[in-house]
Amino acid sequence: MSASQRSEPAGPARSARSSRGVPGQAGAAASAPVRPECPDGPERPDSELLAALLDGMDAALCAFDADGTVTHWNHEAERILGWTAAEAVGRKGLGGWAARPEDARDVDARLTEAMGTTGRRVHEFALLTKDGGRVLVRTQSSAVAGADGHPAGVYCAFSEVHAQVDLERSIALSEALLEDASWNVVLVDADLRVAVVNASAAGALRTARKATPGRPLGDFLDQGVEEAEAALQHVLAEGAPPAPTELWVTLRDADAADGSEGADSVRYELLDDDEAVRGEGADRGEAGAAARHRCWRSGFLRLASPLTEEPVPLGVAWIFQDVTEAKGREQEGARMRFRGNQLHRAARAAAECEDPMEAASVHLDFALVGFADHALIDLVLDPPPGDPADRVRLVRAAATPTGAPGPCPPVVPGGIPLGYPDGHPALQAVDRCGSVRASTRRSDESAAAQWAVTRKWPEGTVHGLCAVLRSRGRTLGVVTFLRTSSRRAFDRTDAAYAEDVAARVAASVDLAVGRR
């Protein structure tokens, strides 16, 4: 090709020339048939279409004919090396302009080798930019056959090595996160549906990896799904938060997800009085609820497509770690410190009370804070002459207001014995000389109301905890703590705290009874 051809101004003619089909077939490309007219635009020769395709590629591309002359040079090659198509097309090899002379022989040898073999050859070359800098590129070379089947040239697609390494590193990181990472990784699409999960996340969601794609988070989470979706929507709109976020969620029970039971019957264990006396049903319910109630320390990354001019959100990568046990220990420690402080303050306040029953009510006032909604003190009456000795009768000695919250004032002594039915938790506590927990189902409001009325407890009560009052080897009565539906059921830790309060209340009650 002559020098005058290399110095032609850029334009449609040059674009067609710089991308005129495969090496050795320039004449065929020039005389290529015209595409049939399409409704979307005018007729275009195939050479112009090929030129547009080559110039729009993300990879740099150059091609050589059988003599080693550059026949093609696209825009990406111009961007990486700085040489324009007008300056590159027509040159003999790469030596002296795009490669150092000492490197040119090795480059030409490898290109010649690729021309004589089948398949692709991958090499790394150090090429020169127009301003004299050096760029390490990774190339894929392949021979181009002519019409007679003999090698007519070779094409070479290349990209900067660091870009290729970054791509491979990104792919390797994605594979490692989705296969081997100990953290839980969930990829959520723009519609907030699960796209991919790794093995750890599938275990955390209690499902199989193949069963997750296309399903909403509500299929796996019962409580906390609104908070999780709100966090994902924020990330899609605003980007990732600056710090990890802790989300409390409750996993959906498998039976509930299948529709075999209602959500409430799974979420809350129904404990009748017998189970509460034994304590076995309560513990089973607590263990099941604790296993499904989890705290996930979460980080979010917005995923956007790198192939568009403006980032298009593809979804969110949700990376989280289960920190339930650590958070539980933190909460338990804070709860124990608070309760210990309350006991200390109650003891100091009760020491200033002249009336022992007032001191007993002061202990309950301090114990109620953050613990229960109502508190009752029922004292054991001595059986009248002629009554069976094993019949227990209780009389109300103190109670919190049933309406608005307030202090627990003592009841006027000499009241009428309470009509507790047989099997009442307070009577069971006296018989066992221990604590009794009882709960009802909160989903059925009418049944819960009747449950509280039957036990002579304030309206709205769904959880009860009765602790016996013992002093100097005698049973003096029962202290009862009650919770409404806004609180969880009492557990063993709560029972231990109630027994500590009961020991202090029993000392005051014993002093009051001794004065009478």
Coordinates of C-alpha atoms in Angstrom, one line a residue:
M1 CA 0.0 0.0 0.0
S2 CA 1.4 3.4 -1.0
A3 CA 2.2 6.3 1.3
S4 CA -0.5 8.4 -0.3
Q5 CA -3.1 5.9 0.8
R6 CA -1.7 6.1 4.4
S7 CA -2.0 9.9 4.5
E8 CA -5.6 10.1 3.3
P9 CA -7.9 12.1 5.7
A10 CA -10.2 10.3 8.0
G11 CA -13.7 9.8 6.7
P12 CA -16.1 7.2 5.4
A13 CA -13.6 6.0 2.8
R14 CA -10.9 5.5 5.3
S15 CA -13.2 3.8 7.7
A16 CA -14.3 1.4 5.0
R17 CA -10.7 0.8 4.1
S18 CA -9.5 0.3 7.7
S19 CA -12.2 -2.4 8.2
R20 CA -12.6 -3.9 4.8
G21 CA -13.2 -7.6 5.6
V22 CA -10.6 -10.2 6.5
P23 CA -7.0 -10.0 5.3
G24 CA -6.6 -11.2 1.8
Q25 CA -10.2 -10.6 0.9
A26 CA -10.2 -6.8 0.4
G27 CA -11.5 -7.2 -3.1
A28 CA -14.3 -9.4 -2.0
A29 CA -15.3 -7.0 0.7
A30 CA -15.3 -4.1 -1.7
S31 CA -17.5 -5.9 -4.2
A32 CA -19.8 -7.4 -1.5
P33 CA -23.5 -7.4 -2.4
V34 CA -25.7 -4.7 -1.0
R35 CA -28.0 -5.6 1.8
P36 CA -31.6 -5.7 0.9
E37 CA -33.5 -2.6 1.9
C38 CA -34.9 -2.7 5.5
P39 CA -37.8 -0.7 6.9
D40 CA -35.5 0.8 9.6
G41 CA -33.1 2.7 7.4
P42 CA -31.4 3.1 4.1
E43 CA -29.3 0.5 2.3
R44 CA -25.8 -0.1 3.7
P45 CA -23.0 -2.1 2.2
D46 CA -21.6 -5.0 4.3
S47 CA -18.2 -3.3 4.5
E48 CA -19.7 -0.3 6.4
L49 CA -21.5 -2.6 8.8
L50 CA -18.3 -4.5 9.4
A51 CA -16.4 -1.3 10.0
A52 CA -19.0 -0.2 12.6
L53 CA -18.8 -3.6 14.3
L54 CA -15.1 -3.5 14.5
D55 CA -14.9 0.1 15.8
G56 CA -17.5 -0.6 18.4
M57 CA -15.7 -3.6 19.9
D58 CA -14.6 -3.4 23.6
A59 CA -11.4 -5.2 22.7
A60 CA -8.6 -3.7 20.6
L61 CA -8.2 -5.4 17.3
C62 CA -5.6 -5.3 14.5
A63 CA -5.1 -7.6 11.5
F64 CA -2.2 -8.5 9.2
D65 CA -2.1 -9.9 5.7
A66 CA 0.2 -12.8 4.7
D67 CA 3.1 -10.3 4.3
G68 CA 2.7 -8.9 7.8
T69 CA 1.2 -5.6 6.7
V70 CA -1.4 -4.0 9.0
T71 CA -4.8 -4.1 7.3
H72 CA -7.2 -3.3 10.3
W73 CA -6.9 -1.1 13.3
N74 CA -10.0 -0.3 15.4
H75 CA -10.8 2.5 17.9
E76 CA -10.0 0.5 21.0
A77 CA -6.5 -0.2 19.6
E78 CA -6.2 3.6 19.0
R79 CA -7.3 4.3 22.6
I80 CA -4.8 1.9 24.2
L81 CA -1.7 2.7 22.0
G82 CA -2.5 6.2 20.7
W83 CA -1.8 5.3 17.0
T84 CA -4.7 6.2 14.7
A85 CA -6.0 3.9 12.0
A86 CA -4.5 6.2 9.3
E87 CA -1.1 5.9 11.0
A88 CA -1.3 2.1 11.5
V89 CA -2.9 0.7 8.4
G90 CA -0.3 -0.2 5.7
R91 CA 2.7 -0.4 8.0
K92 CA 4.9 -3.5 7.8
G93 CA 4.7 -5.3 11.1
L94 CA 4.8 -3.6 14.5
G95 CA 8.6 -3.0 14.8
G96 CA 9.8 0.5 15.1
W97 CA 6.5 2.2 15.9
A98 CA 4.2 -0.1 18.1
A99 CA 7.0 -2.4 19.4
R100 CA 10.6 -1.9 20.2
P101 CA 13.0 -3.3 17.5
E102 CA 14.4 -5.8 20.0
D103 CA 10.8 -7.0 20.8
A104 CA 9.5 -6.9 17.2
R105 CA 11.2 -10.1 16.1
D106 CA 9.6 -12.1 18.9
V107 CA 6.2 -10.5 18.1
D108 CA 6.5 -11.2 14.4
A109 CA 7.5 -14.8 15.1
R110 CA 4.5 -15.4 17.3
L111 CA 2.1 -13.9 14.8
T112 CA 3.7 -16.0 12.0
E113 CA 3.3 -19.1 14.2
A114 CA -0.4 -18.3 14.8
M115 CA -0.9 -17.9 11.0
G116 CA 0.4 -21.4 10.4
T117 CA -1.6 -23.2 13.0
T118 CA -5.3 -23.8 13.9
G119 CA -7.0 -22.4 16.9
R120 CA -6.1 -19.4 19.0
R121 CA -2.8 -18.5 20.5
V122 CA -2.6 -16.4 23.7
H123 CA 0.5 -14.3 24.4
E124 CA 1.6 -11.3 26.3
F125 CA 3.5 -8.5 24.5
A126 CA 5.0 -5.2 25.6
L127 CA 3.9 -2.7 23.0
L128 CA 4.8 1.0 22.6
T129 CA 2.3 3.9 22.8
K130 CA 2.5 6.9 20.5
D131 CA 4.0 9.0 23.3
G132 CA 6.8 6.5 23.9
G133 CA 5.3 4.6 26.9
R134 CA 5.1 0.9 27.2
V135 CA 1.9 -1.2 27.7
L136 CA 1.8 -4.8 28.6
V137 CA -1.1 -6.4 26.6
R138 CA -2.5 -9.9 26.4
T139 CA -3.3 -11.0 22.9
Q140 CA -5.4 -13.7 21.2
S141 CA -4.2 -14.4 17.7
S142 CA -5.8 -16.6 15.1
A143 CA -5.1 -17.3 11.4
V144 CA -7.5 -16.2 8.7
A145 CA -7.9 -18.5 5.7
G146 CA -8.4 -17.2 2.2
A147 CA -10.8 -18.4 -0.4
D148 CA -8.4 -21.2 -1.4
G149 CA -8.1 -22.4 2.2
H150 CA -4.5 -21.2 2.6
P151 CA -3.5 -18.8 5.3
A152 CA -4.2 -15.3 4.1
G153 CA -3.4 -13.4 7.3
V154 CA -3.8 -13.2 11.0
Y155 CA -6.0 -11.2 13.3
C156 CA -4.9 -10.1 16.8
A157 CA -7.3 -9.0 19.6
F158 CA -5.6 -7.6 22.6
S159 CA -6.4 -5.7 25.9
E160 CA -4.3 -4.3 28.6
V161 CA -3.1 -7.0 31.0
H162 CA -4.2 -5.2 34.1
A163 CA -7.7 -4.9 32.7
Q164 CA -7.8 -8.6 32.0
V165 CA -6.4 -9.5 35.4
D166 CA -9.0 -7.2 37.0
L167 CA -11.7 -9.1 35.2
E168 CA -10.4 -12.5 36.1
R169 CA -9.9 -11.4 39.7
S170 CA -13.5 -10.1 39.8
I171 CA -14.8 -13.4 38.4
A172 CA -12.6 -15.4 40.9
L173 CA -13.9 -13.3 43.8
S174 CA -17.5 -13.8 42.7
E175 CA -17.0 -17.5 42.5
A176 CA -15.3 -17.7 45.9
L177 CA -18.0 -15.7 47.6
L178 CA -20.7 -17.9 46.1
E179 CA -18.9 -21.2 46.8
D180 CA -16.4 -21.1 49.6
A181 CA -17.1 -18.0 51.7
S182 CA -18.1 -18.6 55.3
W183 CA -20.1 -15.4 55.2
N184 CA -23.7 -15.6 53.9
V185 CA -24.1 -14.0 50.5
V186 CA -27.5 -13.3 48.8
L187 CA -27.8 -11.6 45.4
V188 CA -31.1 -9.9 45.1
D189 CA -32.4 -8.5 41.8
A190 CA -33.9 -5.1 41.2
D191 CA -37.4 -6.5 42.0
L192 CA -36.1 -7.6 45.4
R193 CA -36.3 -11.3 44.5
V194 CA -33.5 -13.7 45.3
A195 CA -31.3 -14.4 42.4
V196 CA -28.4 -16.4 43.8
V197 CA -27.3 -17.6 47.3
N198 CA -24.2 -19.3 48.4
A199 CA -24.2 -22.5 50.5
S200 CA -23.9 -20.6 53.8
A201 CA -26.8 -18.3 53.0
A202 CA -29.0 -21.2 52.0
G203 CA -28.3 -22.8 55.4
A204 CA -29.1 -19.5 57.1
L205 CA -32.4 -19.3 55.2
R206 CA -33.2 -23.0 55.9
T207 CA -33.6 -23.8 52.2
A208 CA -31.8 -25.3 49.3
R209 CA -29.7 -23.3 46.8
K210 CA -31.7 -24.5 43.9
A211 CA -35.0 -23.5 45.6
T212 CA -34.2 -19.8 46.1
P213 CA -34.0 -18.1 42.6
G214 CA -37.0 -16.0 41.8
R215 CA -38.6 -16.1 45.2
P216 CA -39.3 -13.0 47.4
L217 CA -37.7 -12.7 50.8
G218 CA -41.1 -13.1 52.4
D219 CA -40.9 -16.8 51.5
F220 CA -38.0 -17.2 53.9
L221 CA -38.5 -14.5 56.6
D222 CA -41.5 -14.0 58.8
Q223 CA -40.7 -11.0 60.9
G224 CA -38.2 -8.4 59.8
V225 CA -38.8 -8.9 56.1
E226 CA -40.1 -5.2 55.8
E227 CA -36.8 -3.9 57.4
A228 CA -34.7 -6.1 55.0
E229 CA -36.6 -5.0 51.9
A230 CA -36.4 -1.3 53.0
A231 CA -32.6 -1.6 53.4
L232 CA -32.4 -3.2 49.9
Q233 CA -34.5 -0.5 48.3
H234 CA -32.3 2.2 50.0
V235 CA -29.2 0.6 48.5
L236 CA -30.7 0.5 45.1
A237 CA -31.7 4.1 45.3
E238 CA -28.9 5.7 47.3
G239 CA -26.0 3.2 47.4
A240 CA -24.5 1.1 50.2
P241 CA -24.7 2.4 53.8
P242 CA -21.3 3.5 55.3
A243 CA -21.4 0.9 58.1
P244 CA -22.8 -2.6 58.6
T245 CA -26.4 -2.8 59.7
E246 CA -27.9 -5.2 62.2
L247 CA -31.2 -6.7 61.3
W248 CA -33.3 -8.8 63.6
V249 CA -35.4 -11.4 61.6
T250 CA -37.5 -14.3 62.3
L251 CA -37.2 -17.2 59.9
R252 CA -40.4 -18.6 58.5
D253 CA -41.2 -22.1 59.8
A254 CA -41.2 -24.7 57.0
D255 CA -44.7 -25.9 58.1
A256 CA -46.0 -22.4 58.1
A257 CA -44.6 -21.7 54.7
D258 CA -46.4 -24.7 53.3
G259 CA -49.6 -23.5 54.8
S260 CA -50.2 -26.4 57.1
E261 CA -50.5 -24.1 60.1
G262 CA -51.3 -20.5 60.8
A263 CA -48.5 -18.1 61.4
D264 CA -49.6 -17.4 65.0
S265 CA -49.9 -21.0 65.9
V266 CA -46.3 -21.5 64.9
R267 CA -44.9 -18.2 66.3
Y268 CA -46.4 -18.6 69.7
E269 CA -46.4 -21.8 71.7
L270 CA -49.7 -22.7 73.5
L271 CA -48.9 -23.7 77.1
D272 CA -51.7 -25.0 79.2
D273 CA -51.4 -25.0 83.0
D274 CA -50.1 -28.6 83.2
E275 CA -47.3 -27.8 80.8
A276 CA -46.5 -24.6 82.6
V277 CA -46.3 -26.6 85.9
R278 CA -43.8 -29.0 84.4
G279 CA -42.0 -26.3 82.5
E280 CA -41.4 -28.6 79.5
G281 CA -43.8 -27.1 77.0
A282 CA -42.5 -23.6 77.8
D283 CA -38.9 -24.6 77.2
R284 CA -39.7 -26.3 73.9
G285 CA -41.5 -23.2 72.7
E286 CA -38.6 -20.9 73.8
A287 CA -36.0 -23.1 72.1
G288 CA -38.0 -23.1 68.8
A289 CA -38.6 -19.4 68.9
A290 CA -35.0 -18.6 69.7
A291 CA -33.8 -20.8 66.9
R292 CA -35.8 -18.9 64.4
H293 CA -35.2 -15.4 65.8
R294 CA -31.8 -14.3 64.4
C295 CA -29.7 -11.2 64.3
W296 CA -27.8 -10.7 61.1
R297 CA -25.0 -8.1 60.8
S298 CA -25.4 -7.1 57.2
G299 CA -23.4 -5.2 54.6
F300 CA -24.9 -4.2 51.2
L301 CA -23.3 -3.5 47.8
R302 CA -25.2 -2.1 44.8
L303 CA -24.5 -4.0 41.6
A304 CA -24.5 -2.1 38.4
S305 CA -23.7 -3.1 34.8
P306 CA -20.3 -1.9 33.6
L307 CA -21.5 -2.2 29.9
T308 CA -23.7 0.9 29.9
E309 CA -22.8 4.6 29.9
E310 CA -24.9 5.2 33.0
P311 CA -24.8 2.6 35.7
V312 CA -27.9 0.5 35.6
P313 CA -28.7 -1.3 38.9
L314 CA -28.7 -5.0 38.5
G315 CA -29.6 -5.7 42.1
V316 CA -27.9 -5.8 45.5
A317 CA -25.3 -8.1 47.1
W318 CA -26.4 -8.8 50.7
I319 CA -23.6 -10.1 52.8
F320 CA -24.4 -11.0 56.3
Q321 CA -23.1 -12.8 59.4
D322 CA -25.2 -14.4 62.1
V323 CA -24.3 -12.6 65.4
T324 CA -27.4 -13.8 67.4
E325 CA -25.4 -15.4 70.1
A326 CA -23.1 -12.4 70.6
K327 CA -26.0 -10.0 70.6
G328 CA -27.9 -12.3 73.0
R329 CA -25.0 -12.3 75.4
E330 CA -24.8 -8.5 75.2
Q331 CA -28.5 -8.1 75.9
E332 CA -28.4 -10.6 78.7
G333 CA -25.5 -8.8 80.3
A334 CA -27.3 -5.4 80.0
R335 CA -30.5 -7.0 81.4
M336 CA -28.7 -8.5 84.4
R337 CA -26.9 -5.2 85.1
F338 CA -30.2 -3.3 85.0
R339 CA -32.1 -5.8 87.1
G340 CA -29.3 -5.9 89.7
N341 CA -29.4 -2.1 89.9
Q342 CA -33.2 -2.2 90.3
L343 CA -32.8 -4.7 93.2
H344 CA -30.3 -2.5 94.8
R345 CA -32.4 0.6 94.5
A346 CA -35.5 -1.2 95.7
A347 CA -33.7 -2.4 98.8
R348 CA -32.6 1.2 99.6
A349 CA -36.1 2.5 99.1
A350 CA -37.7 -0.2 101.1
A351 CA -35.4 0.4 104.0
E352 CA -37.0 3.9 104.4
C353 CA -40.5 2.4 104.7
E354 CA -42.0 2.1 108.2
D355 CA -44.8 -0.2 107.1
P356 CA -43.5 -3.6 106.0
M357 CA -46.3 -4.1 103.4
E358 CA -45.4 -0.7 101.9
A359 CA -41.8 -2.0 101.6
A360 CA -43.1 -5.1 99.9
S361 CA -45.0 -3.0 97.3
V362 CA -41.9 -0.9 96.8
H363 CA -40.0 -4.0 95.8
L364 CA -42.7 -4.8 93.2
D365 CA -42.7 -1.2 91.8
F366 CA -39.0 -1.4 91.1
A367 CA -39.3 -4.9 89.7
L368 CA -42.0 -4.0 87.2
V369 CA -39.8 -1.6 85.3
G370 CA -39.0 -3.3 82.0
F371 CA -40.2 -6.7 83.3
A372 CA -44.0 -6.9 83.5
D373 CA -47.2 -4.9 83.2
H374 CA -48.9 -6.0 86.4
A375 CA -48.0 -7.5 89.8
L376 CA -50.0 -9.1 92.5
I377 CA -49.4 -10.3 96.1
D378 CA -51.6 -13.0 97.4
L379 CA -51.2 -14.2 101.0
V380 CA -52.0 -17.7 102.4
L381 CA -54.9 -17.7 104.9
D382 CA -54.9 -20.1 107.8
P383 CA -57.6 -22.7 107.2
P384 CA -60.7 -22.2 109.4
P385 CA -61.6 -24.9 112.0
G386 CA -63.1 -27.9 110.3
D387 CA -61.6 -27.3 106.9
P388 CA -59.2 -29.8 105.3
A389 CA -55.7 -28.9 106.2
D390 CA -54.5 -29.3 102.6
R391 CA -56.9 -26.7 101.1
V392 CA -55.1 -23.5 100.2
R393 CA -56.9 -20.2 100.4
L394 CA -55.3 -17.0 99.1
V395 CA -56.3 -13.4 99.8
R396 CA -55.2 -10.3 97.9
A397 CA -52.7 -8.2 99.7
A398 CA -51.4 -5.8 97.0
A399 CA -52.0 -5.2 93.3
T400 CA -51.1 -2.7 90.6
P401 CA -53.9 -0.6 89.1
T402 CA -55.8 -2.4 86.3
G403 CA -56.2 0.8 84.3
A404 CA -53.4 3.3 83.9
P405 CA -49.9 2.2 85.1
G406 CA -49.1 3.2 88.7
P407 CA -47.6 2.1 92.0
C408 CA -48.6 -1.1 93.7
P409 CA -50.5 0.0 96.8
P410 CA -51.3 -2.5 99.6
V411 CA -54.9 -3.8 99.8
V412 CA -56.9 -3.3 103.0
P413 CA -56.2 -6.4 105.2
G414 CA -59.0 -8.8 106.0
G415 CA -60.2 -9.3 102.4
I416 CA -62.4 -12.1 101.1
P417 CA -60.5 -15.2 99.9
L418 CA -59.9 -15.3 96.1
G419 CA -62.0 -17.6 94.1
Y420 CA -59.1 -19.2 92.2
P421 CA -60.2 -22.3 90.3
D422 CA -58.4 -25.6 90.8
G423 CA -55.2 -25.8 88.9
H424 CA -54.6 -22.0 89.0
P425 CA -50.9 -21.2 88.6
A426 CA -50.8 -19.4 92.0
L427 CA -52.2 -22.4 93.7
Q428 CA -49.8 -24.6 91.8
A429 CA -46.9 -22.4 92.9
V430 CA -47.9 -22.8 96.6
D431 CA -48.2 -26.6 96.2
R432 CA -44.8 -26.9 94.5
C433 CA -43.1 -24.2 96.5
G434 CA -41.6 -23.0 93.3
S435 CA -42.3 -20.9 90.2
V436 CA -44.9 -21.5 87.6
R437 CA -45.2 -20.0 84.1
A438 CA -48.3 -20.0 82.0
S439 CA -49.2 -18.5 78.6
T440 CA -52.1 -18.5 76.1
R441 CA -52.4 -18.2 72.4
R442 CA -52.4 -14.5 71.4
S443 CA -54.0 -14.9 68.0
D444 CA -57.4 -15.7 69.4
E445 CA -58.5 -12.5 71.3
S446 CA -61.7 -13.9 72.7
A447 CA -60.0 -17.0 74.0
A448 CA -57.2 -14.9 75.5
A449 CA -59.7 -12.7 77.2
Q450 CA -61.6 -15.6 78.7
W451 CA -58.3 -17.2 79.8
A452 CA -57.4 -14.0 81.8
V453 CA -60.9 -13.7 83.3
T454 CA -60.9 -17.4 84.4
R455 CA -57.7 -16.8 86.3
K456 CA -58.9 -13.5 87.9
W457 CA -56.2 -11.6 86.1
P458 CA -56.5 -8.1 84.5
E459 CA -57.9 -7.9 81.0
G460 CA -55.3 -8.3 78.2
T461 CA -53.0 -10.7 80.2
V462 CA -51.5 -13.4 78.1
H463 CA -48.5 -14.4 80.1
G464 CA -48.2 -15.1 83.9
L465 CA -45.4 -16.0 86.2
C466 CA -46.1 -17.0 89.9
A467 CA -43.3 -17.1 92.4
V468 CA -43.9 -18.5 95.9
L469 CA -43.2 -16.3 99.0
R470 CA -41.1 -18.3 101.5
S471 CA -39.6 -17.1 104.8
R472 CA -38.4 -18.9 107.9
G473 CA -39.5 -22.3 106.4
R474 CA -43.1 -21.2 105.8
T475 CA -45.1 -20.4 102.7
L476 CA -46.6 -16.9 103.1
G477 CA -48.2 -16.5 99.7
V478 CA -47.5 -15.9 96.0
V479 CA -46.3 -12.9 94.0
T480 CA -47.6 -12.9 90.4
F481 CA -46.1 -11.0 87.5
L482 CA -48.3 -10.5 84.4
R483 CA -47.5 -9.5 80.8
T484 CA -49.8 -8.4 78.0
S485 CA -49.6 -9.3 74.3
S486 CA -47.0 -6.5 73.7
R487 CA -44.4 -8.6 75.6
R488 CA -42.8 -12.0 75.1
A489 CA -43.5 -14.9 77.3
F490 CA -41.6 -15.4 80.5
D491 CA -38.5 -17.6 80.3
R492 CA -36.2 -19.3 82.9
T493 CA -34.1 -16.1 83.3
D494 CA -37.2 -14.2 84.1
A495 CA -38.3 -16.8 86.6
A496 CA -34.9 -16.5 88.4
Y497 CA -35.3 -12.8 88.6
A498 CA -38.9 -13.1 89.9
E499 CA -37.6 -15.5 92.6
D500 CA -35.0 -12.9 93.7
V501 CA -37.8 -10.3 94.0
A502 CA -40.0 -12.8 95.8
A503 CA -37.3 -13.5 98.5
R504 CA -37.2 -9.7 99.3
V505 CA -41.0 -9.4 99.3
A506 CA -41.3 -12.4 101.5
A507 CA -39.0 -10.9 104.1
S508 CA -41.2 -7.8 104.3
V509 CA -44.4 -9.8 104.3
D510 CA -43.1 -12.0 107.1
L511 CA -42.4 -8.9 109.2
A512 CA -45.9 -7.5 108.5
V513 CA -47.6 -10.8 109.4
G514 CA -45.5 -11.0 112.6
R515 CA -46.7 -7.6 113.7
R516 CA -50.4 -8.5 113.5

